[in-house]
Coordinates of C-alpha atoms and ligand atoms in Angstrom, one line a residue:
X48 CA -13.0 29.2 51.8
X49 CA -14.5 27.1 55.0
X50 CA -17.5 28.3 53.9
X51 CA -17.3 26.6 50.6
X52 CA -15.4 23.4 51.7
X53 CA -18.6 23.3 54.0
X54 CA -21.0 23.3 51.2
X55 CA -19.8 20.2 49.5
X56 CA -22.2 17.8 48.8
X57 CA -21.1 14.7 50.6
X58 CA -20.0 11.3 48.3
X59 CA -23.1 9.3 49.1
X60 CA -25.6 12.7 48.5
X61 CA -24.1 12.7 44.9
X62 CA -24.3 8.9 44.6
X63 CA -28.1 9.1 44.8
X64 CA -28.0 12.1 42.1
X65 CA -29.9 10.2 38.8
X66 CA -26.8 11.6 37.1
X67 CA -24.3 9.0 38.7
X68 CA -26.8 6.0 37.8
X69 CA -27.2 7.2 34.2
X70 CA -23.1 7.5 34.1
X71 CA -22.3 4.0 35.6
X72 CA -25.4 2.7 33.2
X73 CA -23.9 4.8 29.8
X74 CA -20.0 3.8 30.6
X75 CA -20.7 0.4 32.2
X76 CA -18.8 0.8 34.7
X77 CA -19.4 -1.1 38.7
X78 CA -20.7 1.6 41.2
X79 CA -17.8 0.8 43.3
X80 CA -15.4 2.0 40.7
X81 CA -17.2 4.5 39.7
X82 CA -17.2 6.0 43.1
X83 CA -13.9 5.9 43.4
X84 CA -13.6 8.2 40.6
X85 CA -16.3 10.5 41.9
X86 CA -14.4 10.3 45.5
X87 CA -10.8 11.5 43.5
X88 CA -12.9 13.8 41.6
X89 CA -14.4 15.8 44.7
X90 CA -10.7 15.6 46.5
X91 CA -9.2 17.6 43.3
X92 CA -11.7 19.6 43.7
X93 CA -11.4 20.3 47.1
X94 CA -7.5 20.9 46.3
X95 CA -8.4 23.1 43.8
X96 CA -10.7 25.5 46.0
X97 CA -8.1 25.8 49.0
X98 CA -5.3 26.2 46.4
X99 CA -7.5 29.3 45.5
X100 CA -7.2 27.5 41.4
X101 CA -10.8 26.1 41.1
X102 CA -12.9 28.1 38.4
X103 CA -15.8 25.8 38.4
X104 CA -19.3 27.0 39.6
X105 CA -19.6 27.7 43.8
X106 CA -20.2 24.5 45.8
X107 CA -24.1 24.5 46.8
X108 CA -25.1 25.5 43.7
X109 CA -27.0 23.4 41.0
X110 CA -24.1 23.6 38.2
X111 CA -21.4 22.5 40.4
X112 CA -23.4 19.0 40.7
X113 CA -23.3 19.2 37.3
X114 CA -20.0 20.0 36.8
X115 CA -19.1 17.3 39.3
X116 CA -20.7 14.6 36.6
X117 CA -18.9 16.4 33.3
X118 CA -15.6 16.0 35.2
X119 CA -16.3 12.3 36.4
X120 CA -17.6 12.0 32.9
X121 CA -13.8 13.6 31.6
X122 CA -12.0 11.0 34.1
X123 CA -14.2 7.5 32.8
X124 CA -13.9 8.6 29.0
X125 CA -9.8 9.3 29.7
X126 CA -9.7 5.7 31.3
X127 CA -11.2 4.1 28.7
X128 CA -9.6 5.8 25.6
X129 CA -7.1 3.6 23.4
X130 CA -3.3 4.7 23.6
X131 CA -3.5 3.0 19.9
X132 CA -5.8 5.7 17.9
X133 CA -6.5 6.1 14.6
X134 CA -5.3 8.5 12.6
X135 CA -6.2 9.8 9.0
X136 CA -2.8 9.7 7.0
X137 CA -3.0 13.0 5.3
X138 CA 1.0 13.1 4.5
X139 CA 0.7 10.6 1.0
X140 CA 3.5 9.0 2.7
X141 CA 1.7 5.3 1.9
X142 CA 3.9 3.4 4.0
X143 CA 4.5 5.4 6.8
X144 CA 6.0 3.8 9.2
X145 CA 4.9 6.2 12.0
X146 CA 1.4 5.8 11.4
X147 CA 1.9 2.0 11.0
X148 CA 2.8 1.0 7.7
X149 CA 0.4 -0.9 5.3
X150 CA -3.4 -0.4 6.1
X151 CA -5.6 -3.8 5.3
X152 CA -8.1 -3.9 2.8
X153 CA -11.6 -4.4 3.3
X154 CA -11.8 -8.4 2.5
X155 CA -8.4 -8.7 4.9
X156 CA -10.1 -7.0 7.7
X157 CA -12.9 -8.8 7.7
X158 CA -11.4 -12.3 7.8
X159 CA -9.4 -11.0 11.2
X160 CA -12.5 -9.6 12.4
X161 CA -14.2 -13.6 11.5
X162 CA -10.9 -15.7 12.7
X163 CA -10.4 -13.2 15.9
X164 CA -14.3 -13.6 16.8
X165 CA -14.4 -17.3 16.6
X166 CA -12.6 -20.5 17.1
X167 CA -10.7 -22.2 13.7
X168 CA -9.0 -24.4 12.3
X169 CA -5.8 -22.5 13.1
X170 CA -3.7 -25.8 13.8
X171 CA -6.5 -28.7 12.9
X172 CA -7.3 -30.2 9.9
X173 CA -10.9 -30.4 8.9
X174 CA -10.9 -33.4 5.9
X175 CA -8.9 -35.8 9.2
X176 CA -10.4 -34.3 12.2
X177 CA -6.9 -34.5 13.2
X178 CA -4.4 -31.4 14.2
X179 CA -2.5 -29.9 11.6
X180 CA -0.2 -27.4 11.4
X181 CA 0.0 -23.4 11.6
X182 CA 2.2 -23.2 8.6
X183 CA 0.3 -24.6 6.3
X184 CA -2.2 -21.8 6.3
X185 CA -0.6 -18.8 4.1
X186 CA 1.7 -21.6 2.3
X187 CA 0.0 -22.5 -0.4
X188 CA -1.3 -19.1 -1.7
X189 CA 2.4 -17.9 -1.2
X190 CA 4.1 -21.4 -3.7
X191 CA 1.0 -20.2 -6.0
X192 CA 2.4 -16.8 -6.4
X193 CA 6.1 -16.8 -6.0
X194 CA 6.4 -20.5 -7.8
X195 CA 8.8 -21.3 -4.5
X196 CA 8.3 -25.0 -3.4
X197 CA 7.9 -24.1 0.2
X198 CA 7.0 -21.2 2.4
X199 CA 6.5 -20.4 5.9
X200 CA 5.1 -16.8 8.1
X201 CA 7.2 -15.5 10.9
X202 CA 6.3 -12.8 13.1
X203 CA 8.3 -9.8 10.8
X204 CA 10.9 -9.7 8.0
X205 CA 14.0 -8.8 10.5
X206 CA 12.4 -12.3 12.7
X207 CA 13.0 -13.9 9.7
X208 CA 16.5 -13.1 8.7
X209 CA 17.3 -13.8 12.4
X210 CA 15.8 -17.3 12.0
X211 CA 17.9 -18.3 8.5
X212 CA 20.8 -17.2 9.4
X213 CA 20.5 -18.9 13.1
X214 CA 18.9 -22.1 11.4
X215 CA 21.3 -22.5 8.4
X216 CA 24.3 -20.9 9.6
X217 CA 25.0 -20.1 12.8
X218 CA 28.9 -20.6 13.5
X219 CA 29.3 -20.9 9.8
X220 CA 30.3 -18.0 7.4
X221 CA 27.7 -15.9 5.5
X222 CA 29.6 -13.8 3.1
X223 CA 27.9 -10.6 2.1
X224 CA 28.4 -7.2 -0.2
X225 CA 29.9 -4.0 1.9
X226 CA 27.7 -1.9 0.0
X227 CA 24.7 -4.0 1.6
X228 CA 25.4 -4.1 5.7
X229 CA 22.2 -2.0 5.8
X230 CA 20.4 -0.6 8.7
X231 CA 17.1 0.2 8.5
X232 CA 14.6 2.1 10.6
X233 CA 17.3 2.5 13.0
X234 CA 17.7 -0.4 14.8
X235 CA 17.9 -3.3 11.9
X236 CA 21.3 -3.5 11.4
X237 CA 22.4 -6.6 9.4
X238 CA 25.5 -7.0 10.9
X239 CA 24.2 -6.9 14.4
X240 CA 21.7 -9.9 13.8
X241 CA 24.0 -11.4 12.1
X242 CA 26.2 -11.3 15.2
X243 CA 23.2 -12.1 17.4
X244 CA 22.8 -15.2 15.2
X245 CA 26.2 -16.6 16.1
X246 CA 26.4 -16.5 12.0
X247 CA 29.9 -15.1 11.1
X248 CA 29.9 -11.9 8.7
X249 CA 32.2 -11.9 5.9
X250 CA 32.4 -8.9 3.8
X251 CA 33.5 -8.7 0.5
X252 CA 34.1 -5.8 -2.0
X253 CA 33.3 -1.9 -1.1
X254 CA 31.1 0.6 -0.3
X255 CA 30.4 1.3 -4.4
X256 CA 31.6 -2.3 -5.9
X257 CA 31.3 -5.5 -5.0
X258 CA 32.4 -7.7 -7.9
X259 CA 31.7 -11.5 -8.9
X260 CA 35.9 -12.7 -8.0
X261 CA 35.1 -10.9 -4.7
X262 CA 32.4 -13.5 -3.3
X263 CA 34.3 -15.8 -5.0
X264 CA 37.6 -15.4 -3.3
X265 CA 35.9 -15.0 -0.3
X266 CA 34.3 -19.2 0.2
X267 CA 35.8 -21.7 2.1
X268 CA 35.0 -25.0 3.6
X269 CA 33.2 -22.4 6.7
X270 CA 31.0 -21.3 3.8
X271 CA 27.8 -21.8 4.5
X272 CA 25.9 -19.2 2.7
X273 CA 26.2 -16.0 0.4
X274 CA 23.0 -13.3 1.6
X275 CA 22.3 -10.5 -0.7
X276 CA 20.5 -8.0 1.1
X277 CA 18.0 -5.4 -1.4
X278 CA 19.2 -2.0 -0.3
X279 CA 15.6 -0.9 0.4
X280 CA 15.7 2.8 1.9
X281 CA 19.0 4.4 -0.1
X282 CA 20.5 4.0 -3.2
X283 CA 24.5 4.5 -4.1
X284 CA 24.8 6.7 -7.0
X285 CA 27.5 7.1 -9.7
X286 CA 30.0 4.1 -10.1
X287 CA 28.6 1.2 -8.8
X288 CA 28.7 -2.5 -9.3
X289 CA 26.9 -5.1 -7.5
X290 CA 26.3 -9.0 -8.6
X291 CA 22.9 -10.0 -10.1
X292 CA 21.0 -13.0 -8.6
X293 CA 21.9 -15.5 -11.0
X294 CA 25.1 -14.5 -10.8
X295 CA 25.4 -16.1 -7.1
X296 CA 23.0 -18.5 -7.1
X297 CA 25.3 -20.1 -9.6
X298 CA 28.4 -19.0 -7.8
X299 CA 26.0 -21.3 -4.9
X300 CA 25.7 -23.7 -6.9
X301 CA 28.6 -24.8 -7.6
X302 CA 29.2 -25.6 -4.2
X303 CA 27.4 -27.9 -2.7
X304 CA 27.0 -27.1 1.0
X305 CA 26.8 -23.4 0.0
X306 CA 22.9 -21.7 -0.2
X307 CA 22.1 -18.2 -1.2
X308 CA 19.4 -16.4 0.5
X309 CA 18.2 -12.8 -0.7
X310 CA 17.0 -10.7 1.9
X311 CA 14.5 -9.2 -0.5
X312 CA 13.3 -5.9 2.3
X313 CA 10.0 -4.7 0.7
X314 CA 9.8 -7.5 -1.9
X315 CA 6.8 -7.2 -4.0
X316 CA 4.3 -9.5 -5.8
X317 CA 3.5 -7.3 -8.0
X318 CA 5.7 -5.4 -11.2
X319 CA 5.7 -1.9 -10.3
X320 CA 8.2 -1.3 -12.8
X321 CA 5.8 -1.7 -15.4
X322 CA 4.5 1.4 -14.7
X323 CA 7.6 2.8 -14.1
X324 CA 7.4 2.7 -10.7
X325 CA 10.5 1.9 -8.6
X326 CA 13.0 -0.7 -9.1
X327 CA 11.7 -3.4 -7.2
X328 CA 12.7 -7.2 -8.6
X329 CA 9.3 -9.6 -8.2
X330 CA 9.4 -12.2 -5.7
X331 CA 9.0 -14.9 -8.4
X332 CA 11.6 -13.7 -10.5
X333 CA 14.4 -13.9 -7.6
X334 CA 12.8 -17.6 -7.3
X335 CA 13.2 -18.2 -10.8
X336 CA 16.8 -16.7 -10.7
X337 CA 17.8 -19.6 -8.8
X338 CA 17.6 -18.2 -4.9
X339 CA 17.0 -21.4 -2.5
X340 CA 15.6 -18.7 0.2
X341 CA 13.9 -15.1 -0.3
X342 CA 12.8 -13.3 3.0
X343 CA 10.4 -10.2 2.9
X344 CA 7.8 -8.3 4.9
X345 CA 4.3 -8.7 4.9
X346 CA 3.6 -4.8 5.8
X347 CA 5.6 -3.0 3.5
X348 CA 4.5 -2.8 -0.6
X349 CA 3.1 -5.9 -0.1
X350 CA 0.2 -4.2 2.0
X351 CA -1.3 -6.9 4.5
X352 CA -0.3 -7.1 8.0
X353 CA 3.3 -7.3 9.8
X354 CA 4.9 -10.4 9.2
X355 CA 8.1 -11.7 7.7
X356 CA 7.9 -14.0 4.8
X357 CA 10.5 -16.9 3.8
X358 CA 9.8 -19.1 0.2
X359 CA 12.6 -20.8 -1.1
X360 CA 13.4 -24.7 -1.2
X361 CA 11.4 -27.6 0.6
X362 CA 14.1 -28.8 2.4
X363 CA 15.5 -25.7 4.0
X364 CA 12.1 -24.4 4.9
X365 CA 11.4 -28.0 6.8
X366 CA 14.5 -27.1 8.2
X367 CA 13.2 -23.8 9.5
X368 CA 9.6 -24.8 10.6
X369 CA 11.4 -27.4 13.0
X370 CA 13.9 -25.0 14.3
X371 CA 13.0 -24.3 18.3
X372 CA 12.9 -20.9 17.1
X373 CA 9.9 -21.0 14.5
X374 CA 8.1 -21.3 17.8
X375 CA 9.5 -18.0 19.5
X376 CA 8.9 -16.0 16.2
X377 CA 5.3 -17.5 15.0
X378 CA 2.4 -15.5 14.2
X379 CA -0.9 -15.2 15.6
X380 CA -4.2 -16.1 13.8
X381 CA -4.9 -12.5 13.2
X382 CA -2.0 -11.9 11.1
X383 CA -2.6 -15.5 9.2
X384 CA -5.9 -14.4 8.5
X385 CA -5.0 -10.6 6.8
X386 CA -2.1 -12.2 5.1
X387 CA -4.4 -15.0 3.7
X388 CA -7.0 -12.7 2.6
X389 CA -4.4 -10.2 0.9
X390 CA -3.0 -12.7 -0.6
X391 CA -6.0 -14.2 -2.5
X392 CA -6.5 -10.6 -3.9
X393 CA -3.0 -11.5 -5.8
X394 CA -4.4 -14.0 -7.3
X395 CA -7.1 -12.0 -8.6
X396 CA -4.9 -9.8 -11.3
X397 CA -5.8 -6.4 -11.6
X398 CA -8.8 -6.3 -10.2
X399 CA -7.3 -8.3 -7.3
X400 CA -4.5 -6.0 -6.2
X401 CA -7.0 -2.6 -6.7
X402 CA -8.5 -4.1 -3.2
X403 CA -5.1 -3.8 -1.6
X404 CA -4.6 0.3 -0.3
X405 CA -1.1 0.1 -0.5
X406 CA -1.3 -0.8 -4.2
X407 CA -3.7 1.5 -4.7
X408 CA -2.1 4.4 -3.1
X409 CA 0.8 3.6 -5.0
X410 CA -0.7 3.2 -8.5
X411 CA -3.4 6.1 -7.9
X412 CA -2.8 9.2 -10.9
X413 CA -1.8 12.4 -10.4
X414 CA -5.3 13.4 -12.2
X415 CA -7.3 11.8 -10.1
X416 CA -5.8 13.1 -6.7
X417 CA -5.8 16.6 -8.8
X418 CA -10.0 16.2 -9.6
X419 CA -10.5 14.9 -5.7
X420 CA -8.1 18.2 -4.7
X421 CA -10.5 20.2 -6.5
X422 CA -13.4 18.5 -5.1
X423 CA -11.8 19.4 -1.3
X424 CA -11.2 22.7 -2.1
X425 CA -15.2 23.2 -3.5
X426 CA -16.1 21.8 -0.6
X427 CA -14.8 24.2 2.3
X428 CA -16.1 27.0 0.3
X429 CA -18.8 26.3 -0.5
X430 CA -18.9 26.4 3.5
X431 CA -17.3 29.9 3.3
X432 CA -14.7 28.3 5.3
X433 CA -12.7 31.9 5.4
X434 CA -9.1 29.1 4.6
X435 CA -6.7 30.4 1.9
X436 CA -7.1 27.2 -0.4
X437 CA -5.2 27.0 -3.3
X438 CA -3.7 23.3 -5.7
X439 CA 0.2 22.8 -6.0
X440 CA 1.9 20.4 -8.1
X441 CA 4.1 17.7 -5.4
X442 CA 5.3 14.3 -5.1
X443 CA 4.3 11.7 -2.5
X444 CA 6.8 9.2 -0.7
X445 CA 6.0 5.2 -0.6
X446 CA 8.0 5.4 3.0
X447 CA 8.4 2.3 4.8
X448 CA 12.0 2.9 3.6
X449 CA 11.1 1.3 0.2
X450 CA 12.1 2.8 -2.9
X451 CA 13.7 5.8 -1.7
X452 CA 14.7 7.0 -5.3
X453 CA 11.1 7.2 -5.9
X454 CA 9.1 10.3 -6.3
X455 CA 5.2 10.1 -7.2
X456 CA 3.8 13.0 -9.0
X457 CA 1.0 14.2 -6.7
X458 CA -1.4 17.4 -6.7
X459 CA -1.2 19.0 -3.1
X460 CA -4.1 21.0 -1.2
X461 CA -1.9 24.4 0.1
X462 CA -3.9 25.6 3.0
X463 CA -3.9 28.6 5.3
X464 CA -5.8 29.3 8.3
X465 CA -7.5 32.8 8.9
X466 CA -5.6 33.6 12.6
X467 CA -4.3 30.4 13.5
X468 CA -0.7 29.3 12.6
X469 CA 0.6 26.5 10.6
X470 CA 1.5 24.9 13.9
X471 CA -1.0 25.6 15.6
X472 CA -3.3 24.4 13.4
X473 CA -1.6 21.4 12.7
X474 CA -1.6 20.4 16.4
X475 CA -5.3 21.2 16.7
X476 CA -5.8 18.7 14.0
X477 CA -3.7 16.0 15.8
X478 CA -5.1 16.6 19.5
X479 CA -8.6 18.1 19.2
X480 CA -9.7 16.3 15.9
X481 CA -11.1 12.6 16.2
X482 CA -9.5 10.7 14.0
X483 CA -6.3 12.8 14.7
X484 CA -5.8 14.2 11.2
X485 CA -1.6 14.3 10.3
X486 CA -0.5 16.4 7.7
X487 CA 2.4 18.1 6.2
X488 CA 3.9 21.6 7.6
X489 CA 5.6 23.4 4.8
X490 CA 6.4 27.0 5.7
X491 CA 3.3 29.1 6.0
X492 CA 1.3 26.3 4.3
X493 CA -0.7 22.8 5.6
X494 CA -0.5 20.7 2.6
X495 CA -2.7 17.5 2.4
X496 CA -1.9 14.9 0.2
X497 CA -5.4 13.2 -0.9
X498 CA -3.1 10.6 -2.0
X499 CA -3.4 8.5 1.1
X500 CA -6.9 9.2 1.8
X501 CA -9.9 7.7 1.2
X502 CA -13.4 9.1 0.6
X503 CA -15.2 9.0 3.7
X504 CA -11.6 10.6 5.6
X505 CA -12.0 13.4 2.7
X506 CA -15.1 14.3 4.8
X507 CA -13.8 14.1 8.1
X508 CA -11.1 16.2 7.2
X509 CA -13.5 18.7 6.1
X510 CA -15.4 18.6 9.4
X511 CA -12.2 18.6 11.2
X512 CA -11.1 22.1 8.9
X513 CA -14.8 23.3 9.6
X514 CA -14.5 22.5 13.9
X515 CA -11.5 24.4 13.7
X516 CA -12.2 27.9 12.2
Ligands
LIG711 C1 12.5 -3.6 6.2 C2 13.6 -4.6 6.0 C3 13.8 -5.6 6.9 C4 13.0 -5.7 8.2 O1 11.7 -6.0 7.9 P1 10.5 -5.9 9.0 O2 9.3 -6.6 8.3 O3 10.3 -4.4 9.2 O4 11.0 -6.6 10.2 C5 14.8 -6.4 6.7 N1 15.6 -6.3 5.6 C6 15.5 -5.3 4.7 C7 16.4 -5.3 3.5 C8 14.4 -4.4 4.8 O5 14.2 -3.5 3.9

């Protein structure tokens, strides 16, 4: 064991090797730190051999120089991987919040790529050469589709319920449905940001029924608001009765210090109902209904980046953007610039919202996920990939916790590997494959949801199925 300690090659032999000048040159990385690595690499080595654990080719020969270099090599690639990878979203979960909820489109990521690259006119107006404000960027694409008189961008939905309550009415009380103190993703709780607000919760009704007398009976002169919170990730079956919109934003109305603000969750800017999708009311409708403020997110079935979105009346929105707060939760350029660009695919009508992959995902038919299943499946074998393939009939989630009634007829590939397990092969295709590839366990089976999938991730899912057998 001496003997082999002995034949080491010492740190600055190595550092003349070619090989650690074509390293430093490939990864960029300073000599200094690069021999830093090599020096922890030789000490683990040197561990290794007296621990009687080291495998590697004897010290002296040629391969153990080499296998010096693969294992500095290993230590500079783990240093400079990402913790934040991506992944190929095999599940047809669309918004999975694991795997980070709404992906961009194309035009969206390319204005983050231009406004993250360069300087802008973030908070200066170009016509005055004078500065301007952050606000006004997303604000007028969101009055031209919601037909709100104001709107402003904070950094998520639950920032932004946090903000209206504080702004408009904190140590005032905010009466709201029982059968709507929703949590979601566990650890939104309506009730507890409400208490972290400093607004004061009043509940009215039950679990199953709130009625119209109920809000009613419930305002005083400590009114200050009634919030009706969309119960985005469950749905109470059986005999239920909530209040519609109009409902109390005329109950509101009547009363003059008294707003109502709909926490609208998901909200959408686009009728998913008329394909018999979901239950989701349009943004501009719950405008039109009379609501002075609507909050949603940006990253749920809207399908741009996080943010939380508030549109509702001038004046309470002035209120808002002046509030000490509006500073705490704004958003960065980035998300100004994905939320812009979806935006303007709105605008576009159906052509427009075809660009957006969570709108696509969503509005994608079973055949065509059925034809690209078959495609898959011709694919491997025509490799003579030795998988069991076979097509199942399924249903895909939107996730997000958005429209949890909803079920979206999907065609699944069933697939089983010659030797390996479902787990095991499942974990191979999240560690071993790059992109990680996630997809669903059930039983004996991997099923992949094409749903969720573009073109070019088809093929790397095949390479990844092809490394693997
Ligand atoms: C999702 C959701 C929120 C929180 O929105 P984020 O953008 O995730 O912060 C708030 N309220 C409701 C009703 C929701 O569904």
């Amino acid at each position: 064991m001496k003997q082999l300690l002995r034949q080491m090659p010492p740190v600055h032999e190595l550092q003349r090797d070619a090989q650690f000048h074509s390293i430093a040159k490939y990864y960029t990385v300073d000599i200094q730190i690069l021999t830093e690595y090599l020096k922890q690499v030789i000490s683990e080595i040197r561990q290794e051999i007296l621990e009687r654990t080291w495998t590697g080719p004897e010290p002296g020969s040629n391969q153990f120089i080499s296998s010096v270099f693969e294992l500095l090599k290993k230590r500079i690639e783990q240093q400079q991987s990402y913790t934040l990878k991506r992944v190929i979203n095999a599940t047809g979960t669309i918004l999975h919040t694991n795997l980070g909820r709404a992906r961009l489109s194309d035009r969206a990521t390319e204005h983050v790529i231009e406004t993250a690259q360069n300087y802008s006119n973030l908070e200066y107006k170009l016509e005055e050469g004078e500065r301007g404000s952050r606000h006004s960027h997303a604000e007028s694409l969101l009055k031209e589709i919601t037909g709100a008189e104001a709107a402003m961008v904070v950094n998520n939905n639950a920032a932004a319920v946090f903000l209206i309550l504080r702004a408009l009415a904190k140590e005032k009380e905010v009466v709201v449905s029982r059968g709507q103190l929703v949590e979601i993703g566990g650890s939104f709780r309506i009730s507890s940001i409400m208490e972290e607000s400093g607004a004061k919760l009043i509940e009215v009704g039950t679990t199953n029924k709130t009625h119209l007398r109920d809000y009613e009976q419930a305002i005083n002169e400590e009114t200050s608001m009634i919030l009706k919170v969309h119960t985005s990730n469950f749905k109470i079956m059986g005999f239920t009765k909530t209040v519609e919109t109009t409902e109390l934003a005329d109950l509101a109305s009547k009363h003059e210090e008294i707003l109502f603000y709909e926490d609208l969750g998901s909200g959408v800017l686009y009728d998913f109902q008329q394909h018999g999708i979901g239950e989701e009311p349009v943004v501009s409708e719950i405008i039109k209904q009379g609501a002075d403020i609507v909050s949603f997110s940006g990253d749920k079935l809207l399908g741009g980046p996080q943010a939380g979105l508030i549109v509702g009346k001038k004046h309470l929105i002035d209120q808002l953007k002046k509030h000490q707060l509006a500073r705490v939760l704004r958003v960065d350029k980035m998300t100004l610039a994905a939320l812009e660009a979806t935006l303007a695919d709105y605008l576009k009508g159906e052509q427009g919202i075809q660009q957006i992959p969570t709108v696509r995902h969503l509005l994608m038919q079973p055949k065509t996920i059925k034809a690209r299943a078959e495609n898959f499946i011709q694919q491997l074998n025509n490799e003579k990939s030795g998988y069991s393939l076979r097509i199942i009939e399924g249903t895909s989630q939107v996730g997000g916790g958005t429209m949890p009634e909803v079920e979206l007829p999907t065609y699944l590939v069933a697939l089983v590997h010659p030797t390996l397990s479902t787990e095991q092969l499942a974990r191979k295709l999240r560690i071993d494959s790059k992109p990680a590839v996630i997809v669903r366990r059930h039983k004996e089976e991997i099923q992949i949801d094409l749903r969720t999938v573009t073109d070019e991730e088809e093929t790397l899912i095949i390479k990844a199925l092809l490394t693997h057998i």
